CSV table of C-alpha atoms in Angstrom, one decimal:
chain,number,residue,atom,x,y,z
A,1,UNK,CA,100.9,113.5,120.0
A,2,UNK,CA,100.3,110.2,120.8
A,3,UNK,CA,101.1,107.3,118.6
A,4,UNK,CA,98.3,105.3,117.0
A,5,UNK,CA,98.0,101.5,116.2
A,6,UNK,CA,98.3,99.8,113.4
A,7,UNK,CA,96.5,96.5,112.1
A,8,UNK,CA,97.4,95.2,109.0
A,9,UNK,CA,94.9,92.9,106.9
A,10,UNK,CA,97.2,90.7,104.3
A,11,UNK,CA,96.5,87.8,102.0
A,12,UNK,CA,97.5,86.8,98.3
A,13,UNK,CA,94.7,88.2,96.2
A,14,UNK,CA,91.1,87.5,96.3
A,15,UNK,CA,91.5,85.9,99.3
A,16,UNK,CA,88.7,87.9,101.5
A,17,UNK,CA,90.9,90.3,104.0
A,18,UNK,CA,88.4,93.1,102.9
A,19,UNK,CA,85.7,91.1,105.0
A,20,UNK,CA,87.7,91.3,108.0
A,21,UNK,CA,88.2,95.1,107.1
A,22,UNK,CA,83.9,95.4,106.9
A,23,UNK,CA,84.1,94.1,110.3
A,24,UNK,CA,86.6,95.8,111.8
A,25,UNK,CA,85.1,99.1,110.3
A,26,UNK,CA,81.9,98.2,112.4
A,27,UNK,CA,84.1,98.7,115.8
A,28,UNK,CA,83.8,101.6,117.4
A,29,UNK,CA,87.4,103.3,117.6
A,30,UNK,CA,88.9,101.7,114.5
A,31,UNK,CA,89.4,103.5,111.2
A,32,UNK,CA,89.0,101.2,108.0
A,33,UNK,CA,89.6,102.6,104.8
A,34,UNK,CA,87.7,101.2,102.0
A,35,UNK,CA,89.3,97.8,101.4
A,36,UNK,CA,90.2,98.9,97.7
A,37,UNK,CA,93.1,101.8,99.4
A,38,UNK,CA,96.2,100.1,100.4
A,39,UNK,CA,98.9,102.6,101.4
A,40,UNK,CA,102.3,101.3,99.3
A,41,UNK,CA,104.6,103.0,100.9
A,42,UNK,CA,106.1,100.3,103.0
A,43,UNK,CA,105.9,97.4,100.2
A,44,UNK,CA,107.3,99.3,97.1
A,45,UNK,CA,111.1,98.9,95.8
A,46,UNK,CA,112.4,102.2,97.5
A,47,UNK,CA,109.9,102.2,99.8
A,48,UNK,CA,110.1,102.3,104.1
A,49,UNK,CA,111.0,98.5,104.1
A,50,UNK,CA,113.9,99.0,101.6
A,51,UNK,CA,114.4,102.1,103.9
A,52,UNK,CA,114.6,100.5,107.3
A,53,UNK,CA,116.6,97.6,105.7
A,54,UNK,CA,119.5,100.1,104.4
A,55,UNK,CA,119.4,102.6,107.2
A,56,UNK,CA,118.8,100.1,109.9
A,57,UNK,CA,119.7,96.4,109.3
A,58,UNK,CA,122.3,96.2,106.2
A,59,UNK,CA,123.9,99.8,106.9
A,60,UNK,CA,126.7,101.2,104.5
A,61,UNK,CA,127.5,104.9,103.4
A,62,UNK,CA,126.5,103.4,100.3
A,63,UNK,CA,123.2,101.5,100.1
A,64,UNK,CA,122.0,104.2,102.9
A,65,UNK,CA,122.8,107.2,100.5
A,66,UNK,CA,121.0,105.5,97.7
A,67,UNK,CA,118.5,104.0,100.1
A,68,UNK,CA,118.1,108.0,100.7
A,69,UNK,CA,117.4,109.0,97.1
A,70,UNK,CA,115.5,106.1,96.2
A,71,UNK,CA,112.7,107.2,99.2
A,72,UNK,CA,113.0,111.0,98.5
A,73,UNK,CA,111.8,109.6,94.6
A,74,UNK,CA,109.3,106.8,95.6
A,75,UNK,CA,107.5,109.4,97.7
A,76,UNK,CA,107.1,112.0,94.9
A,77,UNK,CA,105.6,109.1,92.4
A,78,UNK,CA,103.2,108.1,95.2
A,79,UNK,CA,102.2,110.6,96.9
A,80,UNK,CA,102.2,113.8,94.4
A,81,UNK,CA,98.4,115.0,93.6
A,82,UNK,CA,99.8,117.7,90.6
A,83,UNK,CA,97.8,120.1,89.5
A,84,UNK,CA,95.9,119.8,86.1
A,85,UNK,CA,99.0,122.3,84.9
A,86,UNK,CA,101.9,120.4,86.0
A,87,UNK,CA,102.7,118.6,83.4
A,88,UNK,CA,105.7,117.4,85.1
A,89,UNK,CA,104.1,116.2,87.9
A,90,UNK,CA,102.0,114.4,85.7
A,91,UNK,CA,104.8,112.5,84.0
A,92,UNK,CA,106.2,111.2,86.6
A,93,UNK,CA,102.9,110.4,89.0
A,94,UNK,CA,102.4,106.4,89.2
A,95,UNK,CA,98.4,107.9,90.0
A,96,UNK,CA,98.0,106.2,93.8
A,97,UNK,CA,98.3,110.2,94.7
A,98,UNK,CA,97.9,110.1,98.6
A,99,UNK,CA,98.0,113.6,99.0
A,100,UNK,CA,94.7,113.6,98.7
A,101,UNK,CA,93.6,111.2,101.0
A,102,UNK,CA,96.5,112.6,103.6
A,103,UNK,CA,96.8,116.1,102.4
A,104,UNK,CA,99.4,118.8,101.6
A,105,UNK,CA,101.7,117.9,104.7
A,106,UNK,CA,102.5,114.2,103.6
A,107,UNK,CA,105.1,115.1,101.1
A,108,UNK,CA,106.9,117.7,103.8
A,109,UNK,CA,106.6,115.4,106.5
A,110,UNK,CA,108.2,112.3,104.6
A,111,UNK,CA,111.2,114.8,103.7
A,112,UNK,CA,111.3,115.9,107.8
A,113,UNK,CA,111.1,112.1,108.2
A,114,UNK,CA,114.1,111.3,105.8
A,115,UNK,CA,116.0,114.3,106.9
A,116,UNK,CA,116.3,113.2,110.4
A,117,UNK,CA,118.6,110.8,109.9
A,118,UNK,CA,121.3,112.6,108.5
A,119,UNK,CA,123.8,113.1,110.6
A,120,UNK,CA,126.2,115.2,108.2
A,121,UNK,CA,127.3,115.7,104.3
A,122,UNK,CA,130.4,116.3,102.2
A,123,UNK,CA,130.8,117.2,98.7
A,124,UNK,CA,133.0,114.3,97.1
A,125,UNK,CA,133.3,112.5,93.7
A,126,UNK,CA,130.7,109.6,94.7
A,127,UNK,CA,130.1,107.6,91.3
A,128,UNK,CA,127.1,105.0,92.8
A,129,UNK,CA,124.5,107.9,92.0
A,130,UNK,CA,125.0,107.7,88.2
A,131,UNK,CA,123.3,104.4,88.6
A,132,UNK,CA,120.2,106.8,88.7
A,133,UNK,CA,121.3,109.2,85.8
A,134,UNK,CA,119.6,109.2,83.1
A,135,UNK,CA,121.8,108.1,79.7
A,136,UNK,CA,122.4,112.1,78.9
A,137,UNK,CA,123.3,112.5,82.2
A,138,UNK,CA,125.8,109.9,82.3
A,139,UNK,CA,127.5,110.9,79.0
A,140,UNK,CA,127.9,114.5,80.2
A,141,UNK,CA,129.4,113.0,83.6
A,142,UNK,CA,132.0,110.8,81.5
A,143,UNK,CA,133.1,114.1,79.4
A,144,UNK,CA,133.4,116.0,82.9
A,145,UNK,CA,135.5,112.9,84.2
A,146,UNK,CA,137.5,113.1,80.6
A,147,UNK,CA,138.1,117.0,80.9
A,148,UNK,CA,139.1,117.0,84.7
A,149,UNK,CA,136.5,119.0,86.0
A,150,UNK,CA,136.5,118.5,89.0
A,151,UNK,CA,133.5,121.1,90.0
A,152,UNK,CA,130.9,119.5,87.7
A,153,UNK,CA,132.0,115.9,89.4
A,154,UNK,CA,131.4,116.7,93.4
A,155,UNK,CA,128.5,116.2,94.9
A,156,UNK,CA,126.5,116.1,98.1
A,157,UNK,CA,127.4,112.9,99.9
A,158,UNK,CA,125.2,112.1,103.2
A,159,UNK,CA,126.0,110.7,106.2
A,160,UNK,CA,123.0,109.0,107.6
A,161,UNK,CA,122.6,107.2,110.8
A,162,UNK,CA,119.3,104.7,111.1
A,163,UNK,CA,119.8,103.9,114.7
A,164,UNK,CA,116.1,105.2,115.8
A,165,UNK,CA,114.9,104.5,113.0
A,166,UNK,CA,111.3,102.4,114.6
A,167,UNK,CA,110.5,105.2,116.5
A,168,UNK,CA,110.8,107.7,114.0
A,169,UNK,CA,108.8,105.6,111.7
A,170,UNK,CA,106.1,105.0,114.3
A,171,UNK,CA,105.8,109.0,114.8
A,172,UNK,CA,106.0,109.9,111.1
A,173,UNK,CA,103.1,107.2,110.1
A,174,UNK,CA,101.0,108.5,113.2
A,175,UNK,CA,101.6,112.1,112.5
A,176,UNK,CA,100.1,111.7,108.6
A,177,UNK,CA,97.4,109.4,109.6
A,178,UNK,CA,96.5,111.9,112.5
A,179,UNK,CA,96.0,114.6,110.0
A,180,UNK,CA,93.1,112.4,108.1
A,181,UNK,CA,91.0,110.0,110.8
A,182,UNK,CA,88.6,111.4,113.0
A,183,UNK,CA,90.0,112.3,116.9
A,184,UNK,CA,87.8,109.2,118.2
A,185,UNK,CA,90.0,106.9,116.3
A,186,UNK,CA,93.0,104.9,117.6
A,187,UNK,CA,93.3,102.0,115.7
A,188,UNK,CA,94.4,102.3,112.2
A,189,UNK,CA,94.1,99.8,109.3
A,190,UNK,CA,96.5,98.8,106.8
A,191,UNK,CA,95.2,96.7,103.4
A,192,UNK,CA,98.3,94.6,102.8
A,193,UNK,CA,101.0,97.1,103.9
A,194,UNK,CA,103.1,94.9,105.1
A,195,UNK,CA,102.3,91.9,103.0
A,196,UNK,CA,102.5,88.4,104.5
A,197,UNK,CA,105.6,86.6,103.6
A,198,UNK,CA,107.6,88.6,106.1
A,199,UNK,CA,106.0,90.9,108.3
A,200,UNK,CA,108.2,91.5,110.9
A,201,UNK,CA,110.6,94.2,109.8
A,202,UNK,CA,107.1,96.1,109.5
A,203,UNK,CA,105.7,94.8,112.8
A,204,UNK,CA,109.0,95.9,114.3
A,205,UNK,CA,109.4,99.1,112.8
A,206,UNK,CA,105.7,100.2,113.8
A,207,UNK,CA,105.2,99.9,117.8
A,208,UNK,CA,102.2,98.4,119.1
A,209,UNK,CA,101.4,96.6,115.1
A,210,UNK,CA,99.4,93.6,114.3
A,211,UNK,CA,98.6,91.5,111.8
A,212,UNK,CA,95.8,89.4,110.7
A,213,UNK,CA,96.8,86.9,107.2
A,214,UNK,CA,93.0,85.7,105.4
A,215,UNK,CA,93.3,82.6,103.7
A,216,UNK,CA,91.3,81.1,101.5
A,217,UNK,CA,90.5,77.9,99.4
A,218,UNK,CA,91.4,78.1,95.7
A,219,UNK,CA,89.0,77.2,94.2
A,220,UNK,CA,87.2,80.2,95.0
A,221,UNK,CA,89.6,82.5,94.3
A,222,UNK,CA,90.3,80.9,91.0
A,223,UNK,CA,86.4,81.2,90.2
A,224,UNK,CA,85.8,85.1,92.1
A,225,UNK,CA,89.0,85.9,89.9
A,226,UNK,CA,88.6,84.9,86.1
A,227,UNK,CA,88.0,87.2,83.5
A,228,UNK,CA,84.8,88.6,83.2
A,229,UNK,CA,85.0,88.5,79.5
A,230,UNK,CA,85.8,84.9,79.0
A,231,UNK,CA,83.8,83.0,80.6
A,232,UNK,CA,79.9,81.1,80.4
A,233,UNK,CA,77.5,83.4,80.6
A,234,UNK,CA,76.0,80.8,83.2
A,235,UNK,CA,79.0,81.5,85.5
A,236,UNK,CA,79.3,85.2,85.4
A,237,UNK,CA,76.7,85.5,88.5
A,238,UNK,CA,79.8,83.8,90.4
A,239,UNK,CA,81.9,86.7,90.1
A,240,UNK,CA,81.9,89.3,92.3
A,241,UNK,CA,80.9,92.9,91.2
A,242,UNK,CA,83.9,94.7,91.0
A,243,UNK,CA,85.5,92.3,88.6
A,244,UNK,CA,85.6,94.2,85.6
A,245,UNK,CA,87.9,91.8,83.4
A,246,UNK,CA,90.9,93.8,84.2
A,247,UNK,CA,91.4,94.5,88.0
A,248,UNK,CA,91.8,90.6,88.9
A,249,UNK,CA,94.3,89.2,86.4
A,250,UNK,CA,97.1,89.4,89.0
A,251,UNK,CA,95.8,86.2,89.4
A,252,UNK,CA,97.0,84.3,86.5
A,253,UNK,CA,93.4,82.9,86.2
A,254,UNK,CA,93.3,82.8,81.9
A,255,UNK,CA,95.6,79.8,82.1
A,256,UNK,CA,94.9,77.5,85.0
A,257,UNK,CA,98.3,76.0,85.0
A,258,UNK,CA,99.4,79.1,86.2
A,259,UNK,CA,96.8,80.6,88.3
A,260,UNK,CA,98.1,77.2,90.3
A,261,UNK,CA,101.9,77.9,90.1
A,262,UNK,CA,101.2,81.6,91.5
A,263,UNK,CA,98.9,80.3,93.9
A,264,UNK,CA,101.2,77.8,95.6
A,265,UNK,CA,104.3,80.2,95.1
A,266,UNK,CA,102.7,82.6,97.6
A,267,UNK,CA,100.7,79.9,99.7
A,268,UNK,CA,104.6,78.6,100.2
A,269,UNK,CA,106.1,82.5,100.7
A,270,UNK,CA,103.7,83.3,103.6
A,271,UNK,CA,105.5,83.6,107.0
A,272,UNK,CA,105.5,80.7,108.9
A,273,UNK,CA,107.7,81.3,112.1
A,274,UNK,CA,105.5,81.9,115.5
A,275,UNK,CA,104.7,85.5,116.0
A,276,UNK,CA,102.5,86.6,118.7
A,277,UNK,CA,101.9,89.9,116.5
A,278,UNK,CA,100.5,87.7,113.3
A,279,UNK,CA,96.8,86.1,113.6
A,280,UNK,CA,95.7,83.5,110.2
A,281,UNK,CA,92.3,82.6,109.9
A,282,UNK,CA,90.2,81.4,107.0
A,283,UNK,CA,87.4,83.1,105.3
A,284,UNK,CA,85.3,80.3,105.2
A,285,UNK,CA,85.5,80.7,108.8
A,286,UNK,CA,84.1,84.3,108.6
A,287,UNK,CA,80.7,82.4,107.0
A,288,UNK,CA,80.6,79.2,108.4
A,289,UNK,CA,81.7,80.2,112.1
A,290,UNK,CA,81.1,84.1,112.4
A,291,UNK,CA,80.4,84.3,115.7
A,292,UNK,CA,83.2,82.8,117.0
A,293,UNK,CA,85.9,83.9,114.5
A,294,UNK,CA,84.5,87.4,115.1
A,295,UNK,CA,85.4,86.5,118.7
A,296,UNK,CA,89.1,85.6,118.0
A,297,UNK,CA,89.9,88.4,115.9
A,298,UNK,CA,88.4,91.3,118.4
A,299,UNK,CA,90.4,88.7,121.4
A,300,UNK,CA,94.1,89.2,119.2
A,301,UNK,CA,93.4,92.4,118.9
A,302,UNK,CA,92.8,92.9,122.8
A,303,UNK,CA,89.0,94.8,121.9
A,304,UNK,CA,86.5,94.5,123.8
A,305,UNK,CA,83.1,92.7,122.0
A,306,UNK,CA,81.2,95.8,123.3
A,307,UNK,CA,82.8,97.7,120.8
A,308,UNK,CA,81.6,95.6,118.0
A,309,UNK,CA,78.3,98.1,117.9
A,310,UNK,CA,77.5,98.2,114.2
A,311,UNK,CA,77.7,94.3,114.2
A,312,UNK,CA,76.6,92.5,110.8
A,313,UNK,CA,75.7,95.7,109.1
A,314,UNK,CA,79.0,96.1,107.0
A,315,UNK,CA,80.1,92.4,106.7
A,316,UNK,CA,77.0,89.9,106.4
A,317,UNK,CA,78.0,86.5,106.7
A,318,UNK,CA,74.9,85.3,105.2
A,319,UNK,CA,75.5,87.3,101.8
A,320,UNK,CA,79.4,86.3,101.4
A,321,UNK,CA,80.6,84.7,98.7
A,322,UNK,CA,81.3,80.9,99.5
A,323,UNK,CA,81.6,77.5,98.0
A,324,UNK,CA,81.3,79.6,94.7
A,325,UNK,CA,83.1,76.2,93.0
A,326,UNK,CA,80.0,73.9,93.7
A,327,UNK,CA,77.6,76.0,91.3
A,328,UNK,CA,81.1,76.6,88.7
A,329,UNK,CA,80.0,74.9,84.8
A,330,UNK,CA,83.7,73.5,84.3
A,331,UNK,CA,83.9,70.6,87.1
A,332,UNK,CA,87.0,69.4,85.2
A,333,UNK,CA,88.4,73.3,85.9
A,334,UNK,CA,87.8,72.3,89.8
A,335,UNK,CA,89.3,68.5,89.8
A,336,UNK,CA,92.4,70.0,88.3
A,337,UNK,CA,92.3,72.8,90.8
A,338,UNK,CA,91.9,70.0,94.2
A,339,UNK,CA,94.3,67.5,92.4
A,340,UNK,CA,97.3,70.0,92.2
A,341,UNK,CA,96.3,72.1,95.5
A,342,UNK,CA,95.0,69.7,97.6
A,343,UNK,CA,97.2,70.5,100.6
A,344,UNK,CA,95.4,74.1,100.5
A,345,UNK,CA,91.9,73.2,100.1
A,346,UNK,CA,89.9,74.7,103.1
A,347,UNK,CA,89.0,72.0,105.8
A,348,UNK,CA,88.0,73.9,108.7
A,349,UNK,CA,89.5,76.9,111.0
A,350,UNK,CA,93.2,77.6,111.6
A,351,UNK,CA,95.1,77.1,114.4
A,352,UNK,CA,97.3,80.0,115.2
């Protein structure tokens, strides 16, 4: 099987990556889920970053056994589609359920995945896994200790070596994706898989990865991200459709002060080192430039512009949401909003 590519498409919220996903879903040989999916299984606590980082770059018999346990768990929650019956499965589903977007083999092939790296086990008393006992649990584990016995205190202890551990991540995340794009794809894409405050351990652990970071002036963010119900009638035609009151308060955007403090917490977070594999543009480019920011993304991405074939009917410049802030009721709202982030305001296209 050979391996795919993988683009991922990050910003901080509201900050217009799902545009450059409309237009990379009008090239021909790219797959682009809808721009509301995001596959967590790299970002999570417990998750393949955690994973590589224990097994790979902070290795002890240790974190890598609970790194180990933590994965085998985070998968389940994930990935589990239960059946109406399972109540069980119900419990402990966090409802992203990827099994049905990937199918019955994801949950197998994440355990083939994890099992690959052990390289042997031993039963031993091994005390770090009642960190993840419940409080019954624990108690019945201190009476065991108490009574000396010893059969109810051994366990499985792994041995687990993450020296190939890119590789195997590169096949594992091909394998599942293979099972649910068409055969005429070859470039996947990721909605903020990686994230963008440090992308490399993802980068490096998927061969042949990109990624492109959309920015985005505050002000509309602030505006495309306040709460449906609270707010002027007169500005609710400035919010975009899905906002449904709910969905966009990881923003902050009921109290200004710290929609702000969020804002430049992340704005400061996002990876700043020189990286061939990460591209930065600004929306506002997308609308005020399209051609040529078009250009520069298919360019990073080394695809050719013939491929673009289903150019403008996805992602129309001329329809996107822009300078929402000028029509905004509450200028004092937008003063506040240019005096505290006026070092992120958008003056014209990035250099990367």
């Amino acid at each position: 099987m050979s391996d795919l590519n993988f683009i991922d498409i990050s910003g901080i919220g509201n900050s217009g990556k799902s545009a450059v996903n409309q237009i990379l879903s009008e090239v021909e040989g790219v797959w682009s889920p809808h721009h509301f999916f995001e596959f967590d299984l790299f970002r999570v606590r417990g998750g393949l970053l955690d994973l590589r980082h224990a097994f790979k770059e902070d290795w002890s018999q240790v974190r890598s056994h609970s790194a180990y346990k933590e994965f085998q768990t985070v998968v389940t929650q994930l990935c589990l589609n239960p059946k109406p019956w399972n109540i069980y499965g119900h419990l402990i589903s966090t409802s992203q359920k990827y099994e049905r977007h990937f199918g019955s083999n994801l949950i197998p092939a994440a355990e083939e995945f994890l099992d690959s790296f052990i390289t042997n086990s031993y039963e031993a008393e091994w005390p770090f896994d009642r960190l993840r006992y419940s409080s019954l649990k624990n108690f019945s584990y201190k009476v065991a200790h108490k009574l000396g016995l010893r059969r109810f205190l051994m366990q499985k202890v792994l041995m687990i070596d993450g020296q190939n551990f890119d590789e195997k991540a590169t096949h594992f995340i091909s394998s599942i994706y293979k099972d649910m794009i068409p055969n005429d794809k070859s470039i996947v894409i990721f909605n903020n898989g990686f994230e963008p405050f440090n992308p490399v351990p993802g980068l490096n652990m998927l061969q042949n990865s990109k990624q492109i970071v959309v920015l985005r002036d505050p002000r509309d963010i602030y505006i495309s991200g306040l709460n449906f119900h609270n707010i002027n009638d007169e500005d609710k035609g400035l919010l975009p459709q899905d906002n449904d009151g709910l969905n966009k308060s990881f923003l902050a955007t009921d109290d200004i002060n710290l929609f702000i403090d969020r804002f430049e917490l992340f704005s400061n977070h996002i990876y700043s080192r020189d990286d061939q594999r990460i591209f930065k543009l600004y929306f506002e480019d997308l609308v005020t430039n399209y051609d040529e920011t078009v250009l520069r993304i298919l360019n990073f991405l080394d695809l050719d512009p013939s491929l673009h074939k289903n150019r403008k009917k996805v992602f129309d410049p001329s329809k996107a949401s822009y300078k929402l802030w000028l029509d905004y009721s509450k200028k004092d709202e937008i003063s506040y909003i240019e005096k505290r982030l006026s070092k992120y305001l958008y003056r014209g296209q990035v250099e990367t």
